[in-house]
Coordinates of C-alpha atoms in Angstrom, one line a residue:
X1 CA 8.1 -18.6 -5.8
X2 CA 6.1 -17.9 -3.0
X3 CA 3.9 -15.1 -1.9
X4 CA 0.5 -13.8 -0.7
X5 CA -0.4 -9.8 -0.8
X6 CA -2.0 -8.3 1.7
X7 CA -4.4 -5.5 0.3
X8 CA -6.9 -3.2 1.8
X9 CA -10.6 -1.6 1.7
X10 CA -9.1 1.9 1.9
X11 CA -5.5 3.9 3.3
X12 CA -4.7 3.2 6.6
X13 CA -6.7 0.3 6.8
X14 CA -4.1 -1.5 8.4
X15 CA -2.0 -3.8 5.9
X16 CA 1.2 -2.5 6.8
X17 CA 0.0 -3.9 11.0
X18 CA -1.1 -7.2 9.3
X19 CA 2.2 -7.4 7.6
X20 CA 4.4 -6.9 10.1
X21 CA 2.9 -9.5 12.6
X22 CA 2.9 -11.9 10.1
X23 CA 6.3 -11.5 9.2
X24 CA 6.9 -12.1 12.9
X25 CA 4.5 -14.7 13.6
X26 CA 5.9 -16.4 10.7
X27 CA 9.3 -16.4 11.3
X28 CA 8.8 -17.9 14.8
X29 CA 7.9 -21.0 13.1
X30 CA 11.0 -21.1 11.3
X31 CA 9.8 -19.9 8.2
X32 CA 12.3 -17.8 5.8
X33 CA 9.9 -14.5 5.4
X34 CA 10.8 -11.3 3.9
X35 CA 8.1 -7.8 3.0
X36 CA 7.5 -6.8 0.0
X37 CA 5.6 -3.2 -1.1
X38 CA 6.0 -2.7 -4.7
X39 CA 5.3 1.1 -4.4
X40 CA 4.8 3.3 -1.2
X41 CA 3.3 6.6 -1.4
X42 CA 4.8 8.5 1.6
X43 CA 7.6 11.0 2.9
X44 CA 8.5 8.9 5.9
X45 CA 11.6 6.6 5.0
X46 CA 14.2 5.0 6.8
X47 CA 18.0 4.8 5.3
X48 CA 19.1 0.8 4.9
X49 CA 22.8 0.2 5.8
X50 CA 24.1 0.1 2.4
X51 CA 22.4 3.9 1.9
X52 CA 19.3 2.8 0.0
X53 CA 16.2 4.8 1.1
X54 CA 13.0 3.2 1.8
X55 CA 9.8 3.2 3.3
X56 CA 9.7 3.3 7.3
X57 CA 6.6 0.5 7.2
X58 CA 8.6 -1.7 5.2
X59 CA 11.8 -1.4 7.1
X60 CA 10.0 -2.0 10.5
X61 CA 8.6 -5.0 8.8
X62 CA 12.3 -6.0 7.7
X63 CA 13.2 -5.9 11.7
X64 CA 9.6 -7.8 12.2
X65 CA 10.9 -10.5 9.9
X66 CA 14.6 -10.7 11.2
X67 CA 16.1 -10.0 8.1
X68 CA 18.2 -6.8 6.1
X69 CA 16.4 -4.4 4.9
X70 CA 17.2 -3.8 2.0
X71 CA 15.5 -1.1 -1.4
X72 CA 14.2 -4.7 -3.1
X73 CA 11.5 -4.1 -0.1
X74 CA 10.1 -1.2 -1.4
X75 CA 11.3 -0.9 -4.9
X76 CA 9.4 2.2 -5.8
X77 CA 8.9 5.3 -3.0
X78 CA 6.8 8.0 -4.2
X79 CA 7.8 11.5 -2.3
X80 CA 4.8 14.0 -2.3
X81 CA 6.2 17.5 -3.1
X82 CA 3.1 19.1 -4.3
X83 CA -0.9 17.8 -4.7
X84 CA 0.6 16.9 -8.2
X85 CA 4.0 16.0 -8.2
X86 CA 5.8 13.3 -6.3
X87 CA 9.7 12.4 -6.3
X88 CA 10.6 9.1 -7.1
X89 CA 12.8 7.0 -5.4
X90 CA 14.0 3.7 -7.4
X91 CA 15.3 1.0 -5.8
X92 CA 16.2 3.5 -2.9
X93 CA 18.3 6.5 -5.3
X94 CA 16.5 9.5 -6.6
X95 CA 14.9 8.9 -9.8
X96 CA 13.2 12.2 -11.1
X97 CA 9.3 13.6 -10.4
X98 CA 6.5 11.8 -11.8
X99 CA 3.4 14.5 -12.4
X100 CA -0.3 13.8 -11.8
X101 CA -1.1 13.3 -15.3
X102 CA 1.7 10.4 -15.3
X103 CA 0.4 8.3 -12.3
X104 CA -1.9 5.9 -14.5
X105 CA 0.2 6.0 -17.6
X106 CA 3.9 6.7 -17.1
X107 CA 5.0 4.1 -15.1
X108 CA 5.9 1.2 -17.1
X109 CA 9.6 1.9 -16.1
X110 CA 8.8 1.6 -12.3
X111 CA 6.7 -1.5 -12.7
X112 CA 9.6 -3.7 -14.5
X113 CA 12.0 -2.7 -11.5
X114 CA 9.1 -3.5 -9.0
X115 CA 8.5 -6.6 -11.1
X116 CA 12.2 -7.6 -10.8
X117 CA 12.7 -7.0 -7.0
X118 CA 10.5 -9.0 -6.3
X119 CA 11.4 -11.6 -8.4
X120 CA 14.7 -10.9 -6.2
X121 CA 13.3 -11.8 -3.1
X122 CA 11.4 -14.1 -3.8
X123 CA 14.4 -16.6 -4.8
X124 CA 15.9 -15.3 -1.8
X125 CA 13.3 -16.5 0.5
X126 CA 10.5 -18.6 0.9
X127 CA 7.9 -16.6 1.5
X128 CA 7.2 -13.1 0.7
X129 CA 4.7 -11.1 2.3
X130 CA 3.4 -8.5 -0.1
X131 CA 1.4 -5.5 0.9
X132 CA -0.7 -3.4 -1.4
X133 CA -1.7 0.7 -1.5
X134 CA -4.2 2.2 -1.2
X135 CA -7.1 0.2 -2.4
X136 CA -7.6 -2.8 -5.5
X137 CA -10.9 -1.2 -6.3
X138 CA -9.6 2.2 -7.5
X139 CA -10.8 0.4 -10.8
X140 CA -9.9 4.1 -12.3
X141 CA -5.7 3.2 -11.6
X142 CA -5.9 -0.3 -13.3
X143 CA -4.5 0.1 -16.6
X144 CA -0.8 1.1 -14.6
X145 CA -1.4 -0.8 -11.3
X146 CA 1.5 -3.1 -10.5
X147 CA 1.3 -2.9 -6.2
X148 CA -2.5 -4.5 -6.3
X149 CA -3.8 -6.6 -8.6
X150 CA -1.9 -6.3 -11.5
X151 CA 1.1 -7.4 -8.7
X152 CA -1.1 -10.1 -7.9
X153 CA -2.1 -11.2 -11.7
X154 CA 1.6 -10.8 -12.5
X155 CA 3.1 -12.9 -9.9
X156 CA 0.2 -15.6 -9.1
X157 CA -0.6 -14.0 -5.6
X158 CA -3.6 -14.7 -3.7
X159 CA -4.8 -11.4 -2.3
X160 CA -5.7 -11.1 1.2
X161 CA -8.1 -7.7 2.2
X162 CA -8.0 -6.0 5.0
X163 CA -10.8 -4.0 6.2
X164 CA -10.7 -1.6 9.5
X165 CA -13.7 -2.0 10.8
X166 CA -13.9 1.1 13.4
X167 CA -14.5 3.3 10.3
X168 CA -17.5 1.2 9.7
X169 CA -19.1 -0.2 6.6
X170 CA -16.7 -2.9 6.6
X171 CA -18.9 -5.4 5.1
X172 CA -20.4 -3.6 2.3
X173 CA -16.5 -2.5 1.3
X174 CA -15.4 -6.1 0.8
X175 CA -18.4 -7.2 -1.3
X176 CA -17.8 -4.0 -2.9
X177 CA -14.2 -4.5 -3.8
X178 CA -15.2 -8.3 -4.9
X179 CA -18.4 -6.9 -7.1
X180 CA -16.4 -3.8 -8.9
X181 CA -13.4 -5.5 -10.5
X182 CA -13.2 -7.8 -13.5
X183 CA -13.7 -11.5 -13.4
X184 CA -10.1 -11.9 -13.9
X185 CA -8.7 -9.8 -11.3
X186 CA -11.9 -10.7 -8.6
X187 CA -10.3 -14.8 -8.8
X188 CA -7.1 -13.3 -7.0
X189 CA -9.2 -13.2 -3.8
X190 CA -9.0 -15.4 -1.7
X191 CA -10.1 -14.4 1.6
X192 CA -10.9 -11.3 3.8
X193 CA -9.7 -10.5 7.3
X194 CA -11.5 -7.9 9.5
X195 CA -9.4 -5.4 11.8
X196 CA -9.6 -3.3 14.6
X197 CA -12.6 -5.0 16.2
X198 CA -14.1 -4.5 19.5
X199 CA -16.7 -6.3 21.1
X200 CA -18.2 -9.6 21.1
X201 CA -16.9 -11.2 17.6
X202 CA -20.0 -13.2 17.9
X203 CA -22.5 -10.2 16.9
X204 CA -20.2 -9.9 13.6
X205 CA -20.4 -13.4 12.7
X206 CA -24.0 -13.4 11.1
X207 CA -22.5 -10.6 9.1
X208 CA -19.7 -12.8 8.2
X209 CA -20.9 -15.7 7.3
X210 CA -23.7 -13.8 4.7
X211 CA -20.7 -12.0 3.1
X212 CA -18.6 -15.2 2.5
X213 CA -21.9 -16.8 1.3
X214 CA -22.6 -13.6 -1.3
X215 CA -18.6 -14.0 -2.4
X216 CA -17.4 -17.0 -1.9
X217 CA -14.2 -15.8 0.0
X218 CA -13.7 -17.3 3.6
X219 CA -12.8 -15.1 6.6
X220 CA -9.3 -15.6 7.9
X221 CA -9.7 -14.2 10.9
X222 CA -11.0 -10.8 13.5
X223 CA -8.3 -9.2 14.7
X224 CA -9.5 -7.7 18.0
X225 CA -8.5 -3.6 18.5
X226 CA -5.0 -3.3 20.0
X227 CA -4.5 -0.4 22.1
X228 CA -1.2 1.1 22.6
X229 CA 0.3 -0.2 18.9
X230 CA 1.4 2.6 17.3
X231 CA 4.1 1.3 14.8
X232 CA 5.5 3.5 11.8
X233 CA 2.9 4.4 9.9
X234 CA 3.0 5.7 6.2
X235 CA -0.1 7.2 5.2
X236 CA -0.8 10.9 5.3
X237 CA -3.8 10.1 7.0
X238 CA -1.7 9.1 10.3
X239 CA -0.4 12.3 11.0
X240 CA -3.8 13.7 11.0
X241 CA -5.4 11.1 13.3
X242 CA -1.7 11.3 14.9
X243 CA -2.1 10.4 19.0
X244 CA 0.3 10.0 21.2
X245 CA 1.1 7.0 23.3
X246 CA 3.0 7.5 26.7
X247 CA 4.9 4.4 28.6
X248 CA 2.2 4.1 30.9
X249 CA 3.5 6.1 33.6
X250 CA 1.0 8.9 35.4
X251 CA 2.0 12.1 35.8
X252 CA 0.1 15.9 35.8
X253 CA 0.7 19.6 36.5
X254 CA 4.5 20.9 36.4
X255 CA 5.7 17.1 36.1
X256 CA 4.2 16.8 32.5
X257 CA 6.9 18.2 29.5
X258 CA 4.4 19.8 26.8
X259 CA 5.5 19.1 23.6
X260 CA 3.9 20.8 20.2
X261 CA 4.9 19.3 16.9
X262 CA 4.2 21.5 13.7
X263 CA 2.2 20.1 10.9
X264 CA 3.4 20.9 8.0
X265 CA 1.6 20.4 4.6
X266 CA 4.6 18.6 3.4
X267 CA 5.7 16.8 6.9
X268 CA 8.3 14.5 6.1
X269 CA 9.7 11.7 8.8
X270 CA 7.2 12.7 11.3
X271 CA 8.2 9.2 12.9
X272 CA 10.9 11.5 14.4
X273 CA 8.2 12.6 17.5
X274 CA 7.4 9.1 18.0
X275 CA 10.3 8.6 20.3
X276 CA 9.4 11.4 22.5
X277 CA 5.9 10.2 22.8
X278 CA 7.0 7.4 23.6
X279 CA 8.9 8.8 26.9
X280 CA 6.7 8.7 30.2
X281 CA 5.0 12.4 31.3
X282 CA 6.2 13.8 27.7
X283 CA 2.7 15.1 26.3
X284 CA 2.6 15.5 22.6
X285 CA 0.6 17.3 20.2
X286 CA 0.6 17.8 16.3
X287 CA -0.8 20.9 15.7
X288 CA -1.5 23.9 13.2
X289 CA -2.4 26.2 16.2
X290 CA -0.4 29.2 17.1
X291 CA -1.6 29.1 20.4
X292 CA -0.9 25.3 21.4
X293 CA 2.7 26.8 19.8
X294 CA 3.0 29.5 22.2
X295 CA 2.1 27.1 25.6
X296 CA 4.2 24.1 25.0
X297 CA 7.3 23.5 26.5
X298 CA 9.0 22.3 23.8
X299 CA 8.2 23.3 19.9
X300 CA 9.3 20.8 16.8
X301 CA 10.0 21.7 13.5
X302 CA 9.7 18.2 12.1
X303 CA 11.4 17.4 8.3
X304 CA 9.4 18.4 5.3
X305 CA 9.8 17.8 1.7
X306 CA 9.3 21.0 0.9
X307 CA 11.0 23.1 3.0
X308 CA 10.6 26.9 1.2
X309 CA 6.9 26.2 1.1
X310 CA 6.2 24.6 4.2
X311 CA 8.7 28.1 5.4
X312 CA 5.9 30.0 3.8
X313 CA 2.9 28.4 5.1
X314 CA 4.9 28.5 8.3
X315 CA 4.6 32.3 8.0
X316 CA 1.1 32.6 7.0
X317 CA -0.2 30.9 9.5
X318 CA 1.3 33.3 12.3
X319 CA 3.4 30.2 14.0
X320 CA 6.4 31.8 12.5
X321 CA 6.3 34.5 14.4
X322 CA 5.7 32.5 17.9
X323 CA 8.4 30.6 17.4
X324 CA 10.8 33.8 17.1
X325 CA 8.9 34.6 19.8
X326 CA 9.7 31.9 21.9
X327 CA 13.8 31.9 20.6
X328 CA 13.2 36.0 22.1
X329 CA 12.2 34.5 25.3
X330 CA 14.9 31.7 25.7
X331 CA 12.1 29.0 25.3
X332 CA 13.4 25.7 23.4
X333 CA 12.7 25.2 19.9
X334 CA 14.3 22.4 17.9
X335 CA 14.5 22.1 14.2
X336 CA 15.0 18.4 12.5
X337 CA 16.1 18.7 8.8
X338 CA 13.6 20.5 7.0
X339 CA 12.8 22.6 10.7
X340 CA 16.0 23.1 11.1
X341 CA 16.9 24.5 7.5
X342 CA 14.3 26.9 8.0
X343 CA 15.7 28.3 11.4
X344 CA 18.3 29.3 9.1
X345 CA 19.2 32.9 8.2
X346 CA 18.9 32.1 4.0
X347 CA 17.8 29.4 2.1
X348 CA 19.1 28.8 -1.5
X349 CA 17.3 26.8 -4.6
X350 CA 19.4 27.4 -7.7
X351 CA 18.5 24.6 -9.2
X352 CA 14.7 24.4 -7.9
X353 CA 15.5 21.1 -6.0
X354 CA 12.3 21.5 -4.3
X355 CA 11.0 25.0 -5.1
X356 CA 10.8 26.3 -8.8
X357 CA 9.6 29.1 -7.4
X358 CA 13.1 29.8 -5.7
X359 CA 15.4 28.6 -8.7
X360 CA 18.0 30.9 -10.7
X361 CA 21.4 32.1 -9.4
X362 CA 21.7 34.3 -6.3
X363 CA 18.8 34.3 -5.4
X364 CA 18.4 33.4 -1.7
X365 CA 15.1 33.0 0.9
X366 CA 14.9 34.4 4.1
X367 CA 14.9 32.0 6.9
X368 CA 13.5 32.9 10.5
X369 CA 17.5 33.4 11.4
X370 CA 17.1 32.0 14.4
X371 CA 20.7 29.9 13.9
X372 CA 23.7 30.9 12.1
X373 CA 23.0 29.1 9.4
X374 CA 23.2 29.3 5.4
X375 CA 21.3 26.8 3.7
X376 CA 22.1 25.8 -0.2
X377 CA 19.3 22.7 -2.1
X378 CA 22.7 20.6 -4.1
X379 CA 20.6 18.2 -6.9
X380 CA 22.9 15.1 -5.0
X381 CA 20.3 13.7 -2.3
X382 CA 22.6 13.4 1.0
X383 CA 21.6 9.5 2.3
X384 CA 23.8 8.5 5.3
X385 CA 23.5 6.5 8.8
X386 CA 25.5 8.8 10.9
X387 CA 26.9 8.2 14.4
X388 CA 27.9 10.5 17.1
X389 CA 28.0 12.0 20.9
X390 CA 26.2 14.5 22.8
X391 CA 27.6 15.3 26.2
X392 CA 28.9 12.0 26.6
X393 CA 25.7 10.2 24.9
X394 CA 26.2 7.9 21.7
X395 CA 23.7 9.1 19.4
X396 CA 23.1 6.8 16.1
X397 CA 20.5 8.8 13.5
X398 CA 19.7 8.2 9.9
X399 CA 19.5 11.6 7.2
X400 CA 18.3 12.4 4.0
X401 CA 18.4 15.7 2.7
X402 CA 19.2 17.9 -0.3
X403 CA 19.5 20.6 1.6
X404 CA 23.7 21.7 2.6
X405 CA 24.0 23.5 5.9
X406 CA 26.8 25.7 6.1
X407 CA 27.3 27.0 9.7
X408 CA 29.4 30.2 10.7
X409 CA 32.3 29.5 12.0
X410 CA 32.9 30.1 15.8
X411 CA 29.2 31.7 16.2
X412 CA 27.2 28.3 17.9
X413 CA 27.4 25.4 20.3
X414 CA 27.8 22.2 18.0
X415 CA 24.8 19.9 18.5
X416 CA 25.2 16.3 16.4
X417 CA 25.6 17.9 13.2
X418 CA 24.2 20.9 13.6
X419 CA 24.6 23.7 16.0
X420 CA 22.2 25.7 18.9
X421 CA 22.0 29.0 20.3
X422 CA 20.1 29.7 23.6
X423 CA 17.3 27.7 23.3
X424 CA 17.1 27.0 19.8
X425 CA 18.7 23.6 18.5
X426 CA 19.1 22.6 14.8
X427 CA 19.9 19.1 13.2
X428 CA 19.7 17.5 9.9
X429 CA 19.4 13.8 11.4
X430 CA 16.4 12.0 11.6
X431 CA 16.0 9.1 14.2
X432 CA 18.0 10.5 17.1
X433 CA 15.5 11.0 19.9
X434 CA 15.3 6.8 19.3
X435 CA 18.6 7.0 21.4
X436 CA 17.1 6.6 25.1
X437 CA 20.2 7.9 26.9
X438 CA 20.5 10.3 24.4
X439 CA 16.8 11.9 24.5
X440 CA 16.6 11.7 28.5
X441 CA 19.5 13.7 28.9
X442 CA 18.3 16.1 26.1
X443 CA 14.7 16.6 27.1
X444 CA 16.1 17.1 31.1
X445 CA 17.8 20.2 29.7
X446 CA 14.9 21.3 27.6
X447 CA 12.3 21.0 30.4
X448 CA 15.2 22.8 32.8
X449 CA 15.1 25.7 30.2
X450 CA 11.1 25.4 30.2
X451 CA 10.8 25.5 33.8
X452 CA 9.2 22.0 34.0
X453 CA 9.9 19.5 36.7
X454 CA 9.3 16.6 34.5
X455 CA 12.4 14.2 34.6
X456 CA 13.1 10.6 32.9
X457 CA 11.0 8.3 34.9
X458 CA 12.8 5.0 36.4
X459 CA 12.0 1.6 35.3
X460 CA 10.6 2.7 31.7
X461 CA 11.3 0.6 29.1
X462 CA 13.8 1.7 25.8
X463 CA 12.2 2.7 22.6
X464 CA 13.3 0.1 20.3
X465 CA 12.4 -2.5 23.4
X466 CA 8.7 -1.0 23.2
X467 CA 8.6 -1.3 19.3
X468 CA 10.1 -5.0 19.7
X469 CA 7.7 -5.2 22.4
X470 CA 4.6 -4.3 19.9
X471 CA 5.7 -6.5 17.0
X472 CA 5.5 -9.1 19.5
X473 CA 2.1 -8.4 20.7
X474 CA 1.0 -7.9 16.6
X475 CA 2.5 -11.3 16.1
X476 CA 0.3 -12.5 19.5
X477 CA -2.7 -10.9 18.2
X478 CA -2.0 -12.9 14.5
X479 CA -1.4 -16.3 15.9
X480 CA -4.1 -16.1 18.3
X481 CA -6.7 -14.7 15.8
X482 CA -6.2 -15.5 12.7
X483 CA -6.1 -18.9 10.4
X484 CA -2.3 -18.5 10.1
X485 CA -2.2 -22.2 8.9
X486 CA -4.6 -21.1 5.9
X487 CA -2.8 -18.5 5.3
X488 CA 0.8 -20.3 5.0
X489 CA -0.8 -22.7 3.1
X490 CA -2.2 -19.7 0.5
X491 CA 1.2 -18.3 0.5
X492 CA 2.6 -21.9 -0.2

């Protein structure tokens, strides 16, 4: 077997970045890669082709590799529902809740089946490139770690960490995480690599070379601050820093299509807006702010993994009542599975799928009944890679949902697999703004509707061209600065 694990000083640090270029970087040379995350904590997931659900980092690093994707990726996905509950998703099928009070403790299941996918891929290919969660100092999660070091310790992986260096205190986090765990675990080490810098490398190195003396681990590399790469991310922390990332292509005043995306506690597949931001003169937002709701051109109800209570905070916080406002108006609104449940007239929990709150028989939820829509929680998770046509357009998607839309016959304009009135648009799949024809033609009619000139701009590269397009340059970035040779040879 062979393996490394690539762990980091904190979230969002950037192991699932490092990860993907070296997949790519080391499948140029020829070498058999595949990723490997023994547990995600997330609610953005892709659907694999055989209907397993993963996470969207280790999917996209699947693609970065050249290889299937497949649930021995990412063995274990944790779903947030609450602060203290989180669905479980083993080896990509449902698998119960785990509470708070069970995350240290109650895992010993989870860990063999981590244990045992990876042992999986492992004979499978040559090398697998591991990445960690959150951090290998939470010393406080050790007894039931099996996705940091006790992966490492378990399968003889070196461990690799990653520290973003824009957030600062870089240097004292990686003596830090070396100092703080046991002798035992602190011999998995074996290097550091520093990310996201900018500037002249050469004021770091002093730095450098006093932290490797202090620990004995040697730097594998700086890798510089790369602008424009926006790949999947996981973390909750990346909808909050969420920015988005046009094609490049100036525009202003009535040609720019405003987009506001709702935040939702529970925000699940946010990746869905990533596609639009991606789309020259297409200006998008993430925001809580009713007012940002009542100026943009275009509103998103993005997925959620808890669609009654995200409905209620939805409420609340007075953008419930803009967006009936905007439906009242004729201004375009579009709901993606969770959004779209809750344009519903009446949602139904019988069996507290997602709310407790909402469980026993008959008893239903009001929706903002903006679509003709009745919306019933079955305990059976719906996990599909659907195909179909809009207008013409092929339009591939990906859904996952417990949520059953039943839509009145006769009373609605079909859209994919859901249905629109006026300007308000429902559907339960994920991933189908990725379709370039598809979106164009769309987001022409929506900024018709919104009387905004914007129109698809010539010349501007596809969406999955632009994501192979930033593998590549991660890849670039890894053979040009880092010690990939001492790295392969770690992995080796």
């Amino acid at each position: 077997m062979a393996g490394i694990l690539v762990c980091g000083t904190s979230s969002d640090a950037g192991k699932s970045l490092v990860v993907t270029g070296l997949c790519r970087a080391l499948r140029r040379r020829g070498v058999d890669v595949a990723p490997y995350k023994a547990q995600n904590m997330s609610n953005n997931s892709m659907v694999c082709a055989d209907g397993a659900e993963i996470g969207r980092a280790q999917y996209l690093q699947a693609l970065a590799a050249r290889v299937e994707p497949t649930s021995a990726m990412n063995p274990v996905l944790l779903k947030p529902g609450t602060d203290r509950r989180s669905f479980v998703v083993l080896r990509g099928r449902p698998a119960g809740t785990l509470e708070a009070g069970e995350y240290a403790t109650g895992r010993r299941q989870l860990a063999e089946a981590a244990y045992a996918a990876y042992d999986e891929l492992a004979s499978a290919h040559k090398i697998v490139v591991c990445e960690g969660a959150g951090s290998p100092g939470e010393i406080n999660l050790r007894a039931g770690d099996y996705v940091n070091l006790g992966l490492a310790r378990a399968k003889s992986l070196p461990v690799v960490l990653v520290g973003d260096i824009d957030r600062g205190g870089q240097l004292a986090s990686i003596f830090g995480h070396w100092a703080i765990v046991d002798d035992a675990d602190r011999s998995c080490f074996a290097g550091y690599v520093i990310n996201k810098f900018r500037g002249d490398v050469a004021v770091l190195e002093p730095g450098l070379s006093e932290l490797s003396r202090r620990t004995g681990l040697p730097c594998l590399g700086v890798l510089p601050w790369l602008d424009g790469v926006w790949l999947d991310g996981e973390d909750a922390l990346e909808l909050a820093r969420w920015r988005a990332h046009g094609a490049g292509v100036a525009a202003s005043g009535s040609e720019v299509l405003r987009v506001a995306v709702v935040a939702f506690p529970r925000t699940s597949n946010a990746t869905d807006v990533d596609a639009l931001a991606h789309e020259a003169g297409v200006d998008v937002v993430v925001t809580r702010d009713p007012v940002r709701v009542r100026d943009a051109d275009l509103v998103v109800l993005p997925g959620s993994r808890s669609t009654l209570d995200d409905l209620a905070w939805l409420r609340d916080s007075g953008i419930a009542a803009e967006v009936s406002a905007r439906a009242a108006a004729g201004r375009p609104v579009l709901g993606i599975c969770g959004g779209y449940q809750m344009l519903a007239r009446e949602i139904g929990d019988e069996a507290g799928v997602e709310s407790a709150a909402a469980a026993g028989a008959g008893r239903m939820t009001p929706g903002l009944g903006l679509l003709p829509v009745r919306v019933s929680f079955g305990i059976e998770k719906i996990l599909g890679r659907p195909r179909g046509t809009w207008r013409g357009h092929e339009v591939v998607g990906y859904e996952i949902h417990h949520g059953i839309c039943d839509l009145a016959a006769g009373t609605a304009e079909p859209f994919l697999d859901g249905c629109r009135v006026g300007s308000v648009w429902g559907t339960l799949w994920h991933g189908a703004m990725e379709n370039d024809a598809f979106r164009r033609a769309w987001l022409t009619e929506i900024a018709g509707a919104a009387g905004s000139a914007w129109r698809p701009r010539d010349g501007v590269p596809g969406f999955a061209d632009r994501r192979e397009a930033m593998i590549d340059t991660l890849a670039d970035a890894v053979e040009a600065h880092l010690d990939l040779d001492a790295l392969l040879a770690l992995a080796r």
